[in-house]
Coordinates of C-alpha atoms in Angstrom, one line a residue:
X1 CA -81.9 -24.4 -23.8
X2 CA -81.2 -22.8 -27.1
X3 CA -80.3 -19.2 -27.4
X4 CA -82.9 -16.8 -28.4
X5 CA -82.7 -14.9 -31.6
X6 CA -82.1 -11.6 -29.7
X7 CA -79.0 -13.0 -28.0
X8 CA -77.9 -14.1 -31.3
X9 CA -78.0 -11.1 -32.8
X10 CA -76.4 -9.5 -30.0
X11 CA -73.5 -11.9 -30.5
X12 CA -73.0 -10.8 -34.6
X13 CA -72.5 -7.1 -33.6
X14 CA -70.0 -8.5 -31.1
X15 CA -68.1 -10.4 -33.9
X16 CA -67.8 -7.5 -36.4
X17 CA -65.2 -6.0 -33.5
X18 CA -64.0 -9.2 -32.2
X19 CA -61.8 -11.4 -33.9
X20 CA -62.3 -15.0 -33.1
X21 CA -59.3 -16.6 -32.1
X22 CA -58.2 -20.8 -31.7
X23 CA -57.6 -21.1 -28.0
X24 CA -57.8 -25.2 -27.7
X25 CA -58.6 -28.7 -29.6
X26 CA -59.9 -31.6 -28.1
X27 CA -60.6 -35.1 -29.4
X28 CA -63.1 -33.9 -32.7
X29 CA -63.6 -31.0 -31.0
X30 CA -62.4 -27.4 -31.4
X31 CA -62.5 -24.6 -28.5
X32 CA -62.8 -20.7 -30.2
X33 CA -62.6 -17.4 -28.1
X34 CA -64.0 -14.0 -28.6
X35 CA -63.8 -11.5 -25.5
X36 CA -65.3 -13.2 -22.4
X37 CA -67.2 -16.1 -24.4
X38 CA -65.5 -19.8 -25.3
X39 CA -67.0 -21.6 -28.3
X40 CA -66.7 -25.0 -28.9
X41 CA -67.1 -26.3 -32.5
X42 CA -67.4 -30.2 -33.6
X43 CA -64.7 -30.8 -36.5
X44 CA -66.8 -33.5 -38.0
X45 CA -70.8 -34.5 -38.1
X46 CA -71.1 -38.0 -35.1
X47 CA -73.4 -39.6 -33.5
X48 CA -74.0 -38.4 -30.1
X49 CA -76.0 -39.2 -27.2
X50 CA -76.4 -36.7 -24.5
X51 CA -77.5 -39.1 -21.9
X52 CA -73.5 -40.1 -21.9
X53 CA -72.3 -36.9 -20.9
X54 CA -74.8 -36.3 -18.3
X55 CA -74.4 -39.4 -16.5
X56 CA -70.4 -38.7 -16.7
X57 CA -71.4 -35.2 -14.9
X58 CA -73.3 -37.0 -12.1
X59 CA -70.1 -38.6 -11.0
X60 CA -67.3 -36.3 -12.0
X61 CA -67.7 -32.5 -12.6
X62 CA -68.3 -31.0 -16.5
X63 CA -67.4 -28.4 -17.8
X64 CA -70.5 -25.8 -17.9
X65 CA -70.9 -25.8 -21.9
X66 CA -73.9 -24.3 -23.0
X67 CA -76.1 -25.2 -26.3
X68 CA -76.0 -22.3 -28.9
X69 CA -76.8 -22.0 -32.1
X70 CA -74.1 -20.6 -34.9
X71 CA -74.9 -17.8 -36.3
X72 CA -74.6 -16.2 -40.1
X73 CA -71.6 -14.1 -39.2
X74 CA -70.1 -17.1 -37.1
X75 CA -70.7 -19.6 -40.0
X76 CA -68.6 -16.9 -42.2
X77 CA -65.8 -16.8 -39.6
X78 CA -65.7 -20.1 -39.5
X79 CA -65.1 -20.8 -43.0
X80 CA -62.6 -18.9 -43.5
X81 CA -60.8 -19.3 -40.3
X82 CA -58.5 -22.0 -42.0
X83 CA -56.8 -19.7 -44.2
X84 CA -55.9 -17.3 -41.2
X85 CA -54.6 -20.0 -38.7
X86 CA -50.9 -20.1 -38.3
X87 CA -50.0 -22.3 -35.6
X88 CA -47.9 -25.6 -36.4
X89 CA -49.8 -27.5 -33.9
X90 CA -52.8 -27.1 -35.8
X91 CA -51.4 -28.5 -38.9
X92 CA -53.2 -30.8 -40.5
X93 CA -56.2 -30.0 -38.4
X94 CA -59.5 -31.1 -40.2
X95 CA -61.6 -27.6 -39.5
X96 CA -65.3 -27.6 -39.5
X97 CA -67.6 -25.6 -41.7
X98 CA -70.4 -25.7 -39.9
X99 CA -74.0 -23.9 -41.8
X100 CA -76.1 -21.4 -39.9
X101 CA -78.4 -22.6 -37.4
X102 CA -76.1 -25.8 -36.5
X103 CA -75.5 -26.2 -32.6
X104 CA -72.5 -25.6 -30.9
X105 CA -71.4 -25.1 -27.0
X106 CA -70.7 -21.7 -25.4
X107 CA -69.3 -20.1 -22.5
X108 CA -69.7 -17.0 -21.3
X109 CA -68.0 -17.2 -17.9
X110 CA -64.8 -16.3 -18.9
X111 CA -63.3 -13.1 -17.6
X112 CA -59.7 -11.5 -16.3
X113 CA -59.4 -12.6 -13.4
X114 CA -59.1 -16.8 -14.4
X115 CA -56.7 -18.7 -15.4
X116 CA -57.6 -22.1 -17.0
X117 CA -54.8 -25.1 -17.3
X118 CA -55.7 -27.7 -19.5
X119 CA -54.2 -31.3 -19.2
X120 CA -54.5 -34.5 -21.1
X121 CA -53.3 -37.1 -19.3
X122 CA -53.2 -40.3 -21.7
X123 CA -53.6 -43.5 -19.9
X124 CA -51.5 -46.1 -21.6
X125 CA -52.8 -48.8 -23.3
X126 CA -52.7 -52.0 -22.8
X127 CA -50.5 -53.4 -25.7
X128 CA -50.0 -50.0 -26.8
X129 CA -52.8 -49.6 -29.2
X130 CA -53.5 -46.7 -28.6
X131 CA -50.1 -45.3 -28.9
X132 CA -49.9 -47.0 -32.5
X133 CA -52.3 -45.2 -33.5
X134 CA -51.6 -41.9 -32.0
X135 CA -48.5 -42.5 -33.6
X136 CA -50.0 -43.5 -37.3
X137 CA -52.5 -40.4 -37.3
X138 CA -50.0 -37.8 -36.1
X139 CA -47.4 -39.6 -39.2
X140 CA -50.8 -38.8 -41.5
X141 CA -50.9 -35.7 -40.3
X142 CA -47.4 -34.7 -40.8
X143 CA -47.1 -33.5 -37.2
X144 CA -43.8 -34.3 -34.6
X145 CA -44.7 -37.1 -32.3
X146 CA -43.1 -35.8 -29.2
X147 CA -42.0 -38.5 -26.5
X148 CA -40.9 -35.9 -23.8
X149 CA -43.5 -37.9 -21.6
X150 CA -45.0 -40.8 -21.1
X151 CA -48.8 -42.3 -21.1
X152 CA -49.8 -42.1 -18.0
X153 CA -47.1 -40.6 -16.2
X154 CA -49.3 -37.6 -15.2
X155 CA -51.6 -40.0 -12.9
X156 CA -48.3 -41.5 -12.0
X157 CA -47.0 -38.1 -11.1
X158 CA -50.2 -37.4 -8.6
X159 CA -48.5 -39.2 -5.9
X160 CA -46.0 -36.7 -4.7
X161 CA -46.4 -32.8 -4.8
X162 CA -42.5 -32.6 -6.6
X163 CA -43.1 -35.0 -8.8
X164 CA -46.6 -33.4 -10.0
X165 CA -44.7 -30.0 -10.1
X166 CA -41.8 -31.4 -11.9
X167 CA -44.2 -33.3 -14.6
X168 CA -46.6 -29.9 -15.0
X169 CA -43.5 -27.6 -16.1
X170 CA -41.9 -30.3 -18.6
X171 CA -45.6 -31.0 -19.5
X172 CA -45.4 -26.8 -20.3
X173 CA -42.3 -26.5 -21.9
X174 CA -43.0 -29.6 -24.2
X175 CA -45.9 -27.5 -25.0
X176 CA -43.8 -24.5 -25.9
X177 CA -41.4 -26.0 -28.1
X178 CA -42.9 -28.9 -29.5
X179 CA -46.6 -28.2 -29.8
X180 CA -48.0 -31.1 -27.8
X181 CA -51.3 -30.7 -25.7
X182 CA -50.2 -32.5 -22.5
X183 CA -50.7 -29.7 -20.9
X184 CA -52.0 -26.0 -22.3
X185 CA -51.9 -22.8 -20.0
X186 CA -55.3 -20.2 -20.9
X187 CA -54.4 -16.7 -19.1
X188 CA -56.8 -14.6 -20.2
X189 CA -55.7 -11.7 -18.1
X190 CA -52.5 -11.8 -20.5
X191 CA -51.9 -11.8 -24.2
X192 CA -48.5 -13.1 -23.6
X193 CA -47.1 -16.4 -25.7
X194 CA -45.4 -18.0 -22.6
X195 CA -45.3 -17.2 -18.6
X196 CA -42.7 -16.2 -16.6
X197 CA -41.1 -19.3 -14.1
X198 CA -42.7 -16.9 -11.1
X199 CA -46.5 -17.6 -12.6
X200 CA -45.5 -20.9 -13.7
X201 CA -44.3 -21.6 -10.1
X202 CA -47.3 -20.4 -8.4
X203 CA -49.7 -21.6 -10.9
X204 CA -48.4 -25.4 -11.2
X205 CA -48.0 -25.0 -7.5
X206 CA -51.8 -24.5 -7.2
X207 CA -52.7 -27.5 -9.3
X208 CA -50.3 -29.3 -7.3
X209 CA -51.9 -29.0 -4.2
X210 CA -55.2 -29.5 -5.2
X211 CA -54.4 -33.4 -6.8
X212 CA -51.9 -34.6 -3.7
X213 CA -53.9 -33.2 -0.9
X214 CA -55.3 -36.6 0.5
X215 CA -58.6 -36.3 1.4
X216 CA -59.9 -33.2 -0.7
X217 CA -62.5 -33.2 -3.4
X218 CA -60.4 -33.3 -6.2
X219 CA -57.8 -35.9 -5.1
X220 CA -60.5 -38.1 -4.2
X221 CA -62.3 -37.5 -7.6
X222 CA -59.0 -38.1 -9.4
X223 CA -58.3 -41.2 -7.5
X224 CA -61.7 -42.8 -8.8
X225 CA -61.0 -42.0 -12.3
X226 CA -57.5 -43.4 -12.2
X227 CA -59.6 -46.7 -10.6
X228 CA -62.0 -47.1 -13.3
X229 CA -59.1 -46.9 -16.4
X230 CA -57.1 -49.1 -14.2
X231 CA -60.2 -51.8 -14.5
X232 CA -60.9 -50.7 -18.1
X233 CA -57.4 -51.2 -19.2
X234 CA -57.2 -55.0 -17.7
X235 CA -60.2 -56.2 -20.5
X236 CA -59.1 -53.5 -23.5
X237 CA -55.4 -54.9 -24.5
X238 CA -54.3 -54.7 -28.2
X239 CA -55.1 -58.7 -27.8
X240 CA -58.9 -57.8 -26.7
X241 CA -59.4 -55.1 -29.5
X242 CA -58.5 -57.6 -32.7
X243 CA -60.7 -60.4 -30.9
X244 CA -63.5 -57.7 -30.6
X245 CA -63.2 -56.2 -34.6
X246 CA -62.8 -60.3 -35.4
X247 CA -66.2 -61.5 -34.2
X248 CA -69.2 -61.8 -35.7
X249 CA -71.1 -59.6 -33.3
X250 CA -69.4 -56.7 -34.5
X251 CA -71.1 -55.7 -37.9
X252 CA -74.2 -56.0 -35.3
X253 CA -73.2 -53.8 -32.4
X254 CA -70.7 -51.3 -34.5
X255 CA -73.8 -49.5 -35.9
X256 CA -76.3 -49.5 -32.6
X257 CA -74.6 -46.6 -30.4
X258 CA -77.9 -45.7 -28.2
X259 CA -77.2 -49.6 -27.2
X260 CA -73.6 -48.9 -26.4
X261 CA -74.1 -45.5 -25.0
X262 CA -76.7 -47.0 -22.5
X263 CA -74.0 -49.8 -21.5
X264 CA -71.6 -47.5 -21.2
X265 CA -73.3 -45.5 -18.9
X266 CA -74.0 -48.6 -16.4
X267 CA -70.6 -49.7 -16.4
X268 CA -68.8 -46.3 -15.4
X269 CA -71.4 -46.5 -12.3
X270 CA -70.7 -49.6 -11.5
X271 CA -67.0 -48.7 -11.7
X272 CA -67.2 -44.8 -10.0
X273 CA -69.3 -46.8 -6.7
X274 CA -65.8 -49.0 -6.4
X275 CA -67.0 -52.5 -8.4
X276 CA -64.9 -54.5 -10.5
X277 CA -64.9 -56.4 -13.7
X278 CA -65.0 -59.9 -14.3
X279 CA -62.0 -61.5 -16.0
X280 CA -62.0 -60.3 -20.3
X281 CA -63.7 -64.6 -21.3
X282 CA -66.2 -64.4 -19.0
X283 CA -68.2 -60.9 -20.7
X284 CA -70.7 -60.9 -22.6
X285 CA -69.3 -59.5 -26.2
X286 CA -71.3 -56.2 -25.9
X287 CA -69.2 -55.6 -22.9
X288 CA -66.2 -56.1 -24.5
X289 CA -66.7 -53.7 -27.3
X290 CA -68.4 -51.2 -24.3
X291 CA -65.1 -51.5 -22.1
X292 CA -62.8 -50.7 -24.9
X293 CA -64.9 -47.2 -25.8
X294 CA -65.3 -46.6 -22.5
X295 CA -61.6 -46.9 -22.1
X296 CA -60.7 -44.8 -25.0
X297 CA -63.1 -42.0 -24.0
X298 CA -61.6 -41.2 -20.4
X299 CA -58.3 -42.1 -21.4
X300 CA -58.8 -39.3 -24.1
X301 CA -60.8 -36.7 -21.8
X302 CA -59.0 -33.4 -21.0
X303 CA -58.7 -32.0 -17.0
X304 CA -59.4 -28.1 -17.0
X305 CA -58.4 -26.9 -13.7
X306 CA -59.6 -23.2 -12.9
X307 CA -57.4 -21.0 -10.7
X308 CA -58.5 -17.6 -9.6
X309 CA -55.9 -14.9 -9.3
X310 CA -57.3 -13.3 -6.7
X311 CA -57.7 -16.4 -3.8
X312 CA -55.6 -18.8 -5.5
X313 CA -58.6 -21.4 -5.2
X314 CA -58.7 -24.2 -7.9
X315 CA -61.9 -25.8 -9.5
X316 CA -61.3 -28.8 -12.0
X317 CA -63.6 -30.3 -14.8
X318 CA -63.4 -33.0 -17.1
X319 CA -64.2 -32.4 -20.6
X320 CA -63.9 -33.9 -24.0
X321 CA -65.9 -36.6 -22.9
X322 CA -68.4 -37.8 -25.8
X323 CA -68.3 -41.6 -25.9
X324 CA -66.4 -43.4 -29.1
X325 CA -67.7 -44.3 -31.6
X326 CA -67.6 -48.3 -32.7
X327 CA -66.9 -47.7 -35.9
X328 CA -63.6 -46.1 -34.9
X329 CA -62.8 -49.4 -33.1
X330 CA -61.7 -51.1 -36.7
X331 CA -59.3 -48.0 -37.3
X332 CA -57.8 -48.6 -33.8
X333 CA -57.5 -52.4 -34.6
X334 CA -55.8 -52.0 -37.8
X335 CA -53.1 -49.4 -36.6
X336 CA -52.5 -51.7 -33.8
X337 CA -51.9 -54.6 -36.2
X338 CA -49.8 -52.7 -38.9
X339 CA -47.5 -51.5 -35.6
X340 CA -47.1 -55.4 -34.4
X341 CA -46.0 -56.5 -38.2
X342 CA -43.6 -53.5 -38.3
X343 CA -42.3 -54.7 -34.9
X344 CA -41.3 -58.6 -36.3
X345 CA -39.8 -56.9 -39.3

């Protein structure tokens, strides 16, 4: 439900005190504070389908976003928010400038007493596509392409409380000195740049916990994602992705998103309940191209675990978690290709 015009208007008076500040990026996405309220702001204009999203929080929890709508003094903000932002990791950040009335995503939940860690785990590929072009865009970008971790060495990591601590506090200090988003501490009781090793310790301790503690919620949960990327990755390989961008069927399905959302959608069922996928030749081509978005998108989505100072209990959320695009599917293709060539040379 939209936000009514009162509210609205109680949000510009807010803004003329209350600077907004960059707290977070994820995928095409961009996550703004002010006081007690996060807003999230897509870079670029994509097709969307909300259906996607809501299926993925019947299995797994979402984060509670909120539609708004962006305000005059917000749309001004906005604009000129890239010629106030500092931070190196943003460099090279394409910032959006949205108009007045466009929709965005709020929450209002946030308040002293939380602390929020954000992790993107990045499940290898298969072939390393995906790392090729992680690599190319952050090369584009001019940004340092840190290899203090590994793909996937976070789900890796969920085996063993140490080695889960040990991969959260590199993860953290990468973070510090090197301006990666593996992992990205929010304490919003604190305007502080860094926290001391006695937070860190509790904090990453918390986390901990909750992801190696057998048969809770969240272990469980985490367990069944790691399942379905393990089944995605078999039928997405760099091998899969030029046969895909190859066919003929592509020019067809590339443009037809509802149709691929809708797929999408019964395949992460079918994979959340536990079932399998039938060897990469024997799928129909739609599934092919489905798998590899599918793939992408929860290898890409972000973990928000929420700590609360007081009882120390954790809550987790995926987020990030709008499906691909097909068109991107060329882009990942030809960075794969370009890496391979560079490889024989």
């Amino acid at each position: 439900m939209l936000c009514s015009d009162q509210n609205l208007h109680g949000r510009d008076l807010a803004s003329v005190t209350s600077p907004l500040r960059l707290v977070g990026e994820g995928g095409r996405r961009l996550v703004f504070r002010r006081n007690k309220e996060l807003i999230l702001i897509s870079k670029v204009s994509a097709a969307s389908d909300e259906s996607f999203e809501q299926t993925i929080g019947g299995l797994f929890p979402l984060f509670p976003w909120k539609p708004s709508r962006i305000t005059e003094s917000l749309s001004q903000e906005l604009n000129a928010f890239p010629l106030q932002v500092r931070a190196k990791r943003y460099a090279g950040t394409a910032f959006p400038r949205p108009s007045p009335g466009e929709t965005c995503l709020s929450y209002t939940g946030v308040h002293d007493l939380l602390t929020v860690v954000c992790i993107k785990p990045h499940f290898p590929s298969k072939g390393g596509w995906i790392e090729s072009f992680s690599l190319q865009r952050k090369t584009d970008a001019g940004q340092h392409f840190c290899d203090c971790l590994a793909r996937g060495a976070f789900y890796k990591a969920c085996a063993s409380k140490d080695r889960l601590v040990h991969w959260l506090n590199t993860a953290y200090i990468c973070g510090l000195n090197h301006g990666s988003n593996h992992l990205t501490v929010y304490d919003f009781a604190s305007d502080a740049s860094a926290l001391s090793s006695s937070e860190t310790d509790k904090l990453f301790g918390a986390v901990a916990c909750a992801l190696t503690g057998g048969n809770n919620s969240v272990c469980i949960q985490i367990y069944k994602l790691i399942h379905m990327l393990e089944a995605l990755q078999r039928v997405s390989s760099s091998t899969h992705l030029q046969n895909v961008v190859s066919a003929k069927e592509y020019a067809h399905f590339s443009s037809n998103y509802r149709t691929l959302s809708h797929r999408a959608i019964e395949i992460a069922i079918q994979l959340y309940a536990g079932g399998k996928l039938p060897p990469y030749d024997n799928l129909p081509y739609v599934d092919k191209l489905v798998c590899i978005l599918l793939f992408k998108t929860l290898s890409d989505a972000s973990l928000l675990f929420y700590l609360s100072k007081s009882d120390e209990k954790v809550q987790w959320y995926l987020t990030d978690l709008a499906l691909k695009s097909a068109e991107r599917v060329g882009k990942w293709a030809f960075a794969s290709a370009a890496n391979d060539k560079h490889r024989e040379q």
